[in-house]
Amino acid sequence: MFVKENRRFLNKTDEWIRPESTAAKVTLVPLTVPLATGVLATDLAIVHPACSLRPAWDDVYDLYWKPREMDWLRKSIMIPVITALTPPTYLVDLTGRILFPIESES
Amino acid sequence: MIRERLQLRVRVLSRGLCALAPALLLAGCAFLNRANTPTLNLVEENLWPETTAKRAVVFPLVFPISVAALATDAVIIHPISVIDDSARDTRDALWDDLDWNASYMTESVALPWRTVGTPVIFVSDLLLRSLFDVRENVDKARRREREEQILEILDQIEDLIDRERAGEAFDLLRAKEMEINRFWYQTLGRDEEMGSRHSSLWLEAAYRGGRYEQLFASSNPYRPLMNRKSLTERGLGVLAEMRTAPSPTVRWAAFLIEASSEMDPHMLGDLVREALRDANPVLRHEVLGWIESQTLWSRVESIENDL
């Protein structure tokens, strides 16, 4: 959440709510502090995890499912292993992406 | 047997470490640096005699006074002197880079955290700076000392000019220029007041000492870059005198200083018109050349802008 790019909803509200005068800025603070905190919580609990689903899957795909030069026998041996490993790897990657500022290579 | 020896070694090592830890902490203590003990320094300067015999006599009296002075330094004087540093640290850590215009909501979220964090960081920083000899304190003390030396040189130069020994003042400025400039670069030109005083003294010493050509000669490696904004009230007075000086070279130099800092086109126009009415034809010719060069530069700038 310390990285600006990960606070998508809050960044949008920054664009929407822009009081012009200093008086308006000061007056609105009691309202905007709880509101902005709610927006940040939404970012933290919903928006950022939702936006991390796809990059986490891309990571798993790159790691296990990307087509590689391999003969049939080896592929058939590997498939049950990577199938079993996919859900835990995905969960770990997703948690990491939600908690830490990990950037996608793409 | 081996276990007993091992236990003994561990005991000795742990005791050694316990004894070493306070020593290490003590080594970094603020009061071990002379720059952080002004009251004790005062006691030392005024009450501590030169000779050993006198020292032995006054020791029973000076010792408790010194302890009290050190305590005053440690508990009152030094902590008070670092309050501004702690405030600056807190501001840099929490209140810098605020952008209420572009990121109003983001700043709103951070506001309660910043407010809560301010006393915590301020007090922690103050404690750290009060107890330990933070490197920056040493640098600050050294810088203050250096600044005092430079101010002393500038006072000396001003005094020489006031006693109508401007030539000597000019020579002194030349001799000390490297030193003053080094300080100026080290402090990144933060002390604007000192910088203005320095420029003004250069101008006055050169003008009153009749060394004007020498100051602005291209062979002078310390040729100052001057404009109206970099002069003190006193320097501006000298500049006004220069504009009506008998020597056309001095009047020309005054024109250059004024013209290089005048951003208002109307004021600049007045300045140029006045210079073009000068009695000296060479000066008028120089002014025309200056106008030509300015026009050329503005053309170059407009071409660059177009590109």
CSV table of C-alpha atoms in Angstrom, one decimal:
chain,number,residue,atom,x,y,z
A,1,MET,CA,0.0,0.0,0.0
A,2,PHE,CA,3.0,2.3,0.2
A,3,VAL,CA,3.3,2.1,-3.6
A,4,LYS,CA,1.1,4.6,-5.3
A,5,GLU,CA,0.3,2.2,-8.2
A,6,ASN,CA,-1.2,-0.3,-5.8
A,7,ARG,CA,-3.8,2.2,-4.5
A,8,ARG,CA,-5.9,2.3,-7.6
A,9,PHE,CA,-9.2,3.4,-5.9
A,10,LEU,CA,-7.6,6.0,-3.8
A,11,ASN,CA,-5.8,7.4,-6.8
A,12,LYS,CA,-9.1,7.7,-8.6
A,13,THR,CA,-10.6,9.6,-5.6
A,14,ASP,CA,-7.6,11.9,-5.8
A,15,GLU,CA,-8.7,12.8,-9.3
A,16,TRP,CA,-12.4,13.2,-8.3
A,17,ILE,CA,-12.0,15.1,-5.1
A,18,ARG,CA,-9.9,18.2,-5.5
A,19,PRO,CA,-10.9,21.2,-3.3
A,20,GLU,CA,-9.6,24.4,-4.8
A,21,SER,CA,-9.3,26.8,-1.8
A,22,THR,CA,-7.4,26.2,1.4
A,23,ALA,CA,-10.6,26.9,3.4
A,24,ALA,CA,-12.4,24.1,1.6
A,25,LYS,CA,-9.4,21.7,2.1
A,26,VAL,CA,-9.4,22.4,5.9
A,27,THR,CA,-13.2,22.2,6.2
A,28,LEU,CA,-13.4,18.9,4.4
A,29,VAL,CA,-10.7,17.2,6.4
A,30,PRO,CA,-13.1,15.8,9.1
A,31,LEU,CA,-15.1,14.2,6.3
A,32,THR,CA,-12.3,13.1,4.0
A,33,VAL,CA,-10.1,11.4,6.7
A,34,PRO,CA,-12.6,8.6,7.5
A,35,LEU,CA,-13.8,8.5,3.8
A,36,ALA,CA,-10.2,8.2,2.5
A,37,THR,CA,-9.4,5.6,5.2
A,38,GLY,CA,-12.4,3.6,4.0
A,39,VAL,CA,-11.2,3.9,0.4
A,40,LEU,CA,-7.7,2.8,1.3
A,41,ALA,CA,-9.2,-0.2,3.2
A,42,THR,CA,-11.2,-1.1,0.1
A,43,ASP,CA,-8.0,-0.9,-1.9
A,44,LEU,CA,-6.3,-3.1,0.6
A,45,ALA,CA,-9.0,-5.7,1.0
A,46,ILE,CA,-10.7,-5.8,-2.4
A,47,VAL,CA,-9.2,-3.9,-5.3
A,48,HIS,CA,-5.5,-4.7,-4.9
A,49,PRO,CA,-6.2,-8.5,-4.3
A,50,ALA,CA,-8.6,-8.6,-7.2
A,51,CYS,CA,-6.0,-6.9,-9.4
A,52,SER,CA,-3.3,-9.4,-8.3
A,53,LEU,CA,-5.3,-12.5,-9.4
A,54,ARG,CA,-4.2,-12.3,-13.0
A,55,PRO,CA,-0.5,-11.5,-12.4
A,56,ALA,CA,-0.3,-14.4,-9.8
A,57,TRP,CA,-1.8,-16.8,-12.4
A,58,ASP,CA,0.7,-15.5,-15.0
A,59,ASP,CA,3.5,-16.3,-12.6
A,60,VAL,CA,2.2,-19.9,-12.1
A,61,TYR,CA,1.7,-20.3,-15.9
A,62,ASP,CA,5.3,-19.1,-16.6
A,63,LEU,CA,6.6,-21.4,-13.9
A,64,TYR,CA,4.7,-24.6,-14.7
A,65,TRP,CA,2.4,-24.4,-17.8
A,66,LYS,CA,4.4,-22.5,-20.4
A,67,PRO,CA,5.0,-24.9,-23.3
A,68,ARG,CA,8.5,-26.3,-23.2
A,69,GLU,CA,10.5,-28.5,-25.5
A,70,MET,CA,9.9,-31.9,-23.8
A,71,ASP,CA,9.2,-35.4,-25.0
A,72,TRP,CA,5.8,-37.0,-24.3
A,73,LEU,CA,7.0,-39.4,-21.6
A,74,ARG,CA,8.4,-36.6,-19.5
A,75,LYS,CA,5.4,-34.4,-20.0
A,76,SER,CA,3.1,-37.2,-18.8
A,77,ILE,CA,5.2,-37.6,-15.7
A,78,MET,CA,5.3,-33.9,-14.9
A,79,ILE,CA,1.6,-33.2,-15.4
A,80,PRO,CA,0.3,-34.7,-12.2
A,81,VAL,CA,3.1,-33.1,-10.2
A,82,ILE,CA,2.5,-29.6,-11.6
A,83,THR,CA,-1.2,-30.0,-11.3
A,84,ALA,CA,-0.7,-30.8,-7.6
A,85,LEU,CA,1.7,-27.9,-7.1
A,86,THR,CA,-0.4,-25.2,-9.0
A,87,PRO,CA,-2.9,-24.3,-6.2
A,88,PRO,CA,-0.4,-23.9,-3.4
A,89,THR,CA,2.0,-22.0,-5.7
A,90,TYR,CA,-0.8,-19.8,-6.8
A,91,LEU,CA,-1.9,-19.0,-3.3
A,92,VAL,CA,1.6,-18.2,-2.1
A,93,ASP,CA,2.2,-16.0,-5.1
A,94,LEU,CA,-1.1,-14.2,-4.6
A,95,THR,CA,-0.5,-13.6,-0.9
A,96,GLY,CA,3.0,-12.3,-1.7
A,97,ARG,CA,1.6,-10.0,-4.4
A,98,ILE,CA,-1.2,-8.7,-2.0
A,99,LEU,CA,1.2,-8.0,0.9
A,100,PHE,CA,4.4,-6.8,-0.9
A,101,PRO,CA,5.0,-4.5,-3.8
A,102,ILE,CA,5.9,-7.2,-6.4
A,103,GLU,CA,6.0,-6.0,-10.0
A,104,SER,CA,5.1,-8.2,-13.0
A,105,GLU,CA,7.8,-8.7,-15.5
A,106,SER,CA,5.4,-7.9,-18.3
B,1,MET,CA,36.2,-30.8,33.3
B,2,ILE,CA,35.9,-29.5,29.8
B,3,ARG,CA,32.4,-28.3,30.5
B,4,GLU,CA,33.6,-26.4,33.6
B,5,ARG,CA,36.4,-24.7,31.6
B,6,LEU,CA,33.9,-23.8,28.9
B,7,GLN,CA,31.5,-22.4,31.5
B,8,LEU,CA,34.3,-20.3,32.9
B,9,ARG,CA,35.2,-19.0,29.5
B,10,VAL,CA,31.7,-18.1,28.8
B,11,ARG,CA,31.4,-16.3,32.2
B,12,VAL,CA,34.6,-14.3,31.5
B,13,LEU,CA,33.5,-13.4,28.0
B,14,SER,CA,30.0,-12.3,29.1
B,15,ARG,CA,31.5,-10.2,31.9
B,16,GLY,CA,33.9,-8.6,29.5
B,17,LEU,CA,31.1,-7.8,27.1
B,18,CYS,CA,29.0,-6.3,30.0
B,19,ALA,CA,32.0,-4.1,30.9
B,20,LEU,CA,32.6,-3.2,27.3
B,21,ALA,CA,29.0,-2.2,26.5
B,22,PRO,CA,28.8,0.9,28.7
B,23,ALA,CA,32.2,1.9,27.6
B,24,LEU,CA,31.1,1.7,24.0
B,25,LEU,CA,27.9,3.7,24.8
B,26,LEU,CA,30.0,6.2,26.7
B,27,ALA,CA,32.3,6.7,23.7
B,28,GLY,CA,29.4,8.0,21.7
B,29,CYS,CA,28.0,10.2,24.4
B,30,ALA,CA,27.2,13.8,23.4
B,31,PHE,CA,29.1,15.4,26.4
B,32,LEU,CA,32.4,13.9,25.3
B,33,ASN,CA,32.5,16.3,22.3
B,34,ARG,CA,33.6,19.8,23.4
B,35,ALA,CA,31.2,21.4,20.9
B,36,ASN,CA,28.3,20.0,23.0
B,37,THR,CA,29.5,21.4,26.3
B,38,PRO,CA,29.5,25.2,26.1
B,39,THR,CA,29.0,25.8,29.9
B,40,LEU,CA,31.9,23.5,30.7
B,41,ASN,CA,34.0,25.2,28.1
B,42,LEU,CA,33.1,28.6,29.8
B,43,VAL,CA,34.2,27.2,33.2
B,44,GLU,CA,37.4,25.9,31.6
B,45,GLU,CA,38.2,29.2,29.9
B,46,ASN,CA,37.5,31.4,32.9
B,47,LEU,CA,38.2,29.4,36.1
B,48,TRP,CA,40.9,26.9,35.1
B,49,PRO,CA,44.3,28.5,35.7
B,50,GLU,CA,47.4,28.1,33.5
B,51,THR,CA,49.9,26.8,36.0
B,52,THR,CA,49.8,23.4,37.8
B,53,ALA,CA,50.3,25.0,41.3
B,54,LYS,CA,47.3,27.3,40.9
B,55,ARG,CA,45.3,24.4,39.4
B,56,ALA,CA,46.0,22.3,42.5
B,57,VAL,CA,44.7,25.1,44.7
B,58,VAL,CA,41.5,25.9,42.9
B,59,PHE,CA,40.7,22.2,42.0
B,60,PRO,CA,38.4,21.6,45.1
B,61,LEU,CA,36.3,24.6,44.0
B,62,VAL,CA,36.4,24.2,40.3
B,63,PHE,CA,35.6,20.4,40.3
B,64,PRO,CA,32.1,20.7,41.7
B,65,ILE,CA,31.4,23.7,39.5
B,66,SER,CA,32.6,21.7,36.5
B,67,VAL,CA,30.3,18.8,37.4
B,68,ALA,CA,27.4,21.2,37.7
B,69,ALA,CA,28.3,22.8,34.4
B,70,LEU,CA,28.5,19.5,32.7
B,71,ALA,CA,25.2,18.5,34.1
B,72,THR,CA,23.6,21.7,32.9
B,73,ASP,CA,25.1,21.1,29.5
B,74,ALA,CA,23.8,17.5,29.4
B,75,VAL,CA,20.3,18.1,30.8
B,76,ILE,CA,19.5,21.6,29.6
B,77,ILE,CA,21.8,23.4,27.1
B,78,HIS,CA,22.6,20.5,24.7
B,79,PRO,CA,19.0,19.2,24.5
B,80,ILE,CA,17.7,22.7,23.9
B,81,SER,CA,20.4,23.3,21.2
B,82,VAL,CA,19.3,20.2,19.2
B,83,ILE,CA,15.5,20.9,19.4
B,84,ASP,CA,15.7,22.5,15.9
B,85,ASP,CA,17.5,19.5,14.5
B,86,SER,CA,14.9,17.1,15.8
B,87,ALA,CA,12.1,19.3,14.5
B,88,ARG,CA,13.8,19.3,11.1
B,89,ASP,CA,14.2,15.5,11.2
B,90,THR,CA,10.6,15.1,12.1
B,91,ARG,CA,9.5,17.5,9.3
B,92,ASP,CA,11.7,15.7,6.8
B,93,ALA,CA,10.4,12.3,7.9
B,94,LEU,CA,6.7,13.0,8.0
B,95,TRP,CA,5.7,16.4,6.7
B,96,ASP,CA,7.9,16.7,3.6
B,97,ASP,CA,6.5,16.2,0.1
B,98,LEU,CA,2.9,17.0,0.9
B,99,ASP,CA,0.7,17.6,-2.1
B,100,TRP,CA,-2.7,18.6,-1.0
B,101,ASN,CA,-3.6,19.9,-4.5
B,102,ALA,CA,-2.9,16.7,-6.6
B,103,SER,CA,-3.5,14.0,-3.9
B,104,TYR,CA,-6.0,15.4,-1.4
B,105,MET,CA,-7.5,12.0,-0.5
B,106,THR,CA,-4.1,10.3,-0.1
B,107,GLU,CA,-2.9,13.1,2.1
B,108,SER,CA,-6.1,12.8,4.1
B,109,VAL,CA,-5.4,9.1,4.8
B,110,ALA,CA,-1.9,9.9,6.0
B,111,LEU,CA,-2.9,12.9,8.1
B,112,PRO,CA,-3.9,11.0,11.3
B,113,TRP,CA,-0.8,8.7,11.1
B,114,ARG,CA,1.5,11.7,10.6
B,115,THR,CA,-0.2,13.5,13.5
B,116,VAL,CA,0.3,10.5,15.8
B,117,GLY,CA,3.8,9.9,14.5
B,118,THR,CA,5.0,13.5,15.0
B,119,PRO,CA,5.5,13.5,18.8
B,120,VAL,CA,6.8,10.0,18.8
B,121,ILE,CA,9.5,10.7,16.2
B,122,PHE,CA,10.3,14.1,17.6
B,123,VAL,CA,10.8,12.8,21.2
B,124,SER,CA,12.8,9.8,20.0
B,125,ASP,CA,15.0,11.9,17.8
B,126,LEU,CA,15.5,14.5,20.6
B,127,LEU,CA,16.5,11.8,23.0
B,128,LEU,CA,18.9,10.3,20.5
B,129,ARG,CA,20.5,13.6,19.7
B,130,SER,CA,20.7,14.7,23.4
B,131,LEU,CA,22.3,11.5,24.5
B,132,PHE,CA,24.6,10.6,21.7
B,133,ASP,CA,27.1,12.6,19.6
B,134,VAL,CA,25.2,12.4,16.4
B,135,ARG,CA,27.6,13.0,13.6
B,136,GLU,CA,25.6,15.9,12.2
B,137,ASN,CA,26.0,17.8,15.5
B,138,VAL,CA,29.7,17.6,15.1
B,139,ASP,CA,29.5,18.8,11.5
B,140,LYS,CA,27.1,21.6,12.5
B,141,ALA,CA,29.5,22.8,15.3
B,142,ARG,CA,32.4,22.7,12.9
B,143,ARG,CA,30.4,24.6,10.3
B,144,ARG,CA,29.4,27.2,12.9
B,145,GLU,CA,33.0,27.6,13.8
B,146,ARG,CA,34.0,28.0,10.2
B,147,GLU,CA,31.2,30.5,9.6
B,148,GLU,CA,32.4,32.6,12.5
B,149,GLN,CA,35.9,32.6,11.0
B,150,ILE,CA,34.5,33.8,7.6
B,151,LEU,CA,32.4,36.5,9.3
B,152,GLU,CA,35.5,37.7,11.2
B,153,ILE,CA,37.3,38.0,7.8
B,154,LEU,CA,34.4,40.0,6.4
B,155,ASP,CA,34.3,42.2,9.5
B,156,GLN,CA,38.0,42.9,9.0
B,157,ILE,CA,37.5,43.8,5.4
B,158,GLU,CA,34.6,46.1,6.2
B,159,ASP,CA,36.6,47.8,8.9
B,160,LEU,CA,39.5,48.4,6.5
B,161,ILE,CA,37.0,50.0,4.0
B,162,ASP,CA,35.5,52.2,6.8
B,163,ARG,CA,39.0,53.4,7.7
B,164,GLU,CA,39.5,54.4,4.0
B,165,ARG,CA,42.0,51.6,3.4
B,166,ALA,CA,40.0,50.0,0.6
B,167,GLY,CA,43.1,48.9,-1.4
B,168,GLU,CA,44.2,46.8,1.5
B,169,ALA,CA,40.6,45.4,1.9
B,170,PHE,CA,40.7,44.5,-1.8
B,171,ASP,CA,44.0,42.6,-1.4
B,172,LEU,CA,42.7,40.8,1.7
B,173,LEU,CA,39.6,39.8,-0.1
B,174,ARG,CA,41.8,38.4,-2.9
B,175,ALA,CA,43.9,36.5,-0.4
B,176,LYS,CA,41.0,35.0,1.4
B,177,GLU,CA,38.8,34.4,-1.6
B,178,MET,CA,39.6,30.7,-2.0
B,179,GLU,CA,38.8,30.1,1.7
B,180,ILE,CA,35.5,32.0,1.6
B,181,ASN,CA,34.5,30.3,-1.7
B,182,ARG,CA,35.3,26.9,-0.2
B,183,PHE,CA,33.0,27.5,2.7
B,184,TRP,CA,30.4,28.8,0.3
B,185,TYR,CA,30.4,25.7,-1.8
B,186,GLN,CA,30.5,23.4,1.3
B,187,THR,CA,27.3,25.0,2.7
B,188,LEU,CA,25.8,25.0,-0.8
B,189,GLY,CA,25.4,28.7,-0.7
B,190,ARG,CA,22.7,28.4,2.0
B,191,ASP,CA,23.8,31.6,3.8
B,192,GLU,CA,22.5,34.2,1.4
B,193,GLU,CA,23.0,37.1,3.7
B,194,MET,CA,26.7,36.2,4.0
B,195,GLY,CA,26.9,35.8,0.2
B,196,SER,CA,25.4,39.2,-0.4
B,197,ARG,CA,27.7,40.8,2.1
B,198,HIS,CA,30.7,39.2,0.4
B,199,SER,CA,29.7,40.4,-3.1
B,200,SER,CA,29.0,43.9,-1.7
B,201,LEU,CA,32.4,44.1,-0.1
B,202,TRP,CA,34.1,43.0,-3.3
B,203,LEU,CA,32.3,45.8,-5.1
B,204,GLU,CA,33.0,48.5,-2.5
B,205,ALA,CA,36.6,47.5,-2.0
B,206,ALA,CA,37.2,47.5,-5.8
B,207,TYR,CA,35.4,50.8,-6.3
B,208,ARG,CA,36.8,52.7,-3.4
B,209,GLY,CA,40.3,51.1,-3.8
B,210,GLY,CA,40.4,52.1,-7.5
B,211,ARG,CA,40.8,48.4,-8.5
B,212,TYR,CA,37.8,48.1,-10.6
B,213,GLU,CA,39.5,47.0,-13.7
B,214,GLN,CA,41.4,44.4,-11.7
B,215,LEU,CA,38.3,42.9,-10.2
B,216,PHE,CA,36.4,42.4,-13.5
B,217,ALA,CA,39.5,41.6,-15.6
B,218,SER,CA,39.1,38.3,-17.4
B,219,SER,CA,42.5,37.3,-15.9
B,220,ASN,CA,41.1,37.4,-12.4
B,221,PRO,CA,40.1,33.8,-11.5
B,222,TYR,CA,37.9,35.0,-8.7
B,223,ARG,CA,35.9,37.4,-10.9
B,224,PRO,CA,32.6,37.7,-9.0
B,225,LEU,CA,29.2,37.2,-10.7
B,226,MET,CA,27.3,40.2,-9.5
B,227,ASN,CA,23.8,41.5,-9.9
B,228,ARG,CA,21.6,43.9,-8.0
B,229,LYS,CA,19.8,41.1,-6.1
B,230,SER,CA,23.1,39.8,-4.7
B,231,LEU,CA,23.9,43.1,-3.0
B,232,THR,CA,23.2,44.4,0.5
B,233,GLU,CA,21.8,47.9,1.2
B,234,ARG,CA,25.4,49.1,1.5
B,235,GLY,CA,26.3,47.4,-1.8
B,236,LEU,CA,23.3,49.1,-3.5
B,237,GLY,CA,24.5,52.4,-2.2
B,238,VAL,CA,27.9,51.8,-3.7
B,239,LEU,CA,26.3,50.8,-7.0
B,240,ALA,CA,24.3,54.1,-7.0
B,241,GLU,CA,27.5,56.0,-6.5
B,242,MET,CA,29.1,54.1,-9.3
B,243,ARG,CA,26.4,55.1,-11.8
B,244,THR,CA,27.5,58.7,-11.4
B,245,ALA,CA,31.2,58.1,-11.1
B,246,PRO,CA,33.6,60.2,-13.1
B,247,SER,CA,35.2,57.1,-14.7
B,248,PRO,CA,33.3,55.8,-17.7
B,249,THR,CA,34.7,52.3,-17.0
B,250,VAL,CA,33.0,52.3,-13.6
B,251,ARG,CA,29.8,53.7,-15.0
B,252,TRP,CA,29.8,50.9,-17.6
B,253,ALA,CA,30.4,48.3,-15.0
B,254,ALA,CA,27.5,49.7,-12.9
B,255,PHE,CA,25.3,49.5,-16.0
B,256,LEU,CA,26.3,45.9,-16.6
B,257,ILE,CA,25.5,44.9,-13.0
B,258,GLU,CA,22.1,46.7,-13.1
B,259,ALA,CA,21.2,45.5,-16.5
B,260,SER,CA,22.1,41.8,-15.8
B,261,SER,CA,19.5,41.7,-13.0
B,262,GLU,CA,16.7,43.9,-14.4
B,263,MET,CA,13.9,41.6,-15.5
B,264,ASP,CA,11.2,44.3,-15.9
B,265,PRO,CA,11.4,45.4,-19.6
B,266,HIS,CA,10.2,49.0,-18.8
B,267,MET,CA,12.9,49.5,-16.1
B,268,LEU,CA,15.5,47.9,-18.4
B,269,GLY,CA,14.4,50.3,-21.1
B,270,ASP,CA,14.9,53.3,-18.8
B,271,LEU,CA,18.3,52.0,-17.8
B,272,VAL,CA,19.4,51.6,-21.4
B,273,ARG,CA,18.0,55.1,-22.4
B,274,GLU,CA,19.9,56.7,-19.5
B,275,ALA,CA,23.1,54.9,-20.5
B,276,LEU,CA,22.7,56.0,-24.1
B,277,ARG,CA,22.5,59.6,-22.9
B,278,ASP,CA,26.0,59.2,-21.2
B,279,ALA,CA,28.5,61.9,-22.0
B,280,ASN,CA,31.2,59.4,-23.0
B,281,PRO,CA,30.9,58.2,-26.7
B,282,VAL,CA,32.8,54.9,-26.0
B,283,LEU,CA,30.4,54.0,-23.3
B,284,ARG,CA,27.4,54.8,-25.6
B,285,HIS,CA,29.0,52.5,-28.2
B,286,GLU,CA,29.5,49.7,-25.6
B,287,VAL,CA,25.8,50.0,-24.6
B,288,LEU,CA,24.8,49.7,-28.3
B,289,GLY,CA,27.0,46.6,-28.6
B,290,TRP,CA,25.3,45.2,-25.4
B,291,ILE,CA,21.8,45.8,-26.9
B,292,GLU,CA,22.9,44.0,-30.0
B,293,SER,CA,24.3,41.0,-28.0
B,294,GLN,CA,21.0,40.9,-26.0
B,295,THR,CA,18.9,40.9,-29.1
B,296,LEU,CA,21.1,38.1,-30.6
B,297,TRP,CA,20.6,36.0,-27.4
B,298,SER,CA,16.9,36.5,-27.4
B,299,ARG,CA,16.8,35.4,-31.0
B,300,VAL,CA,18.8,32.3,-30.2
B,301,GLU,CA,16.5,31.6,-27.3
B,302,SER,CA,13.4,32.0,-29.5
B,303,ILE,CA,14.9,29.6,-32.1
B,304,GLU,CA,15.7,27.1,-29.3
B,305,ASN,CA,12.1,27.4,-28.1
B,306,ASP,CA,10.8,26.8,-31.6
B,307,LEU,CA,12.9,23.7,-31.9
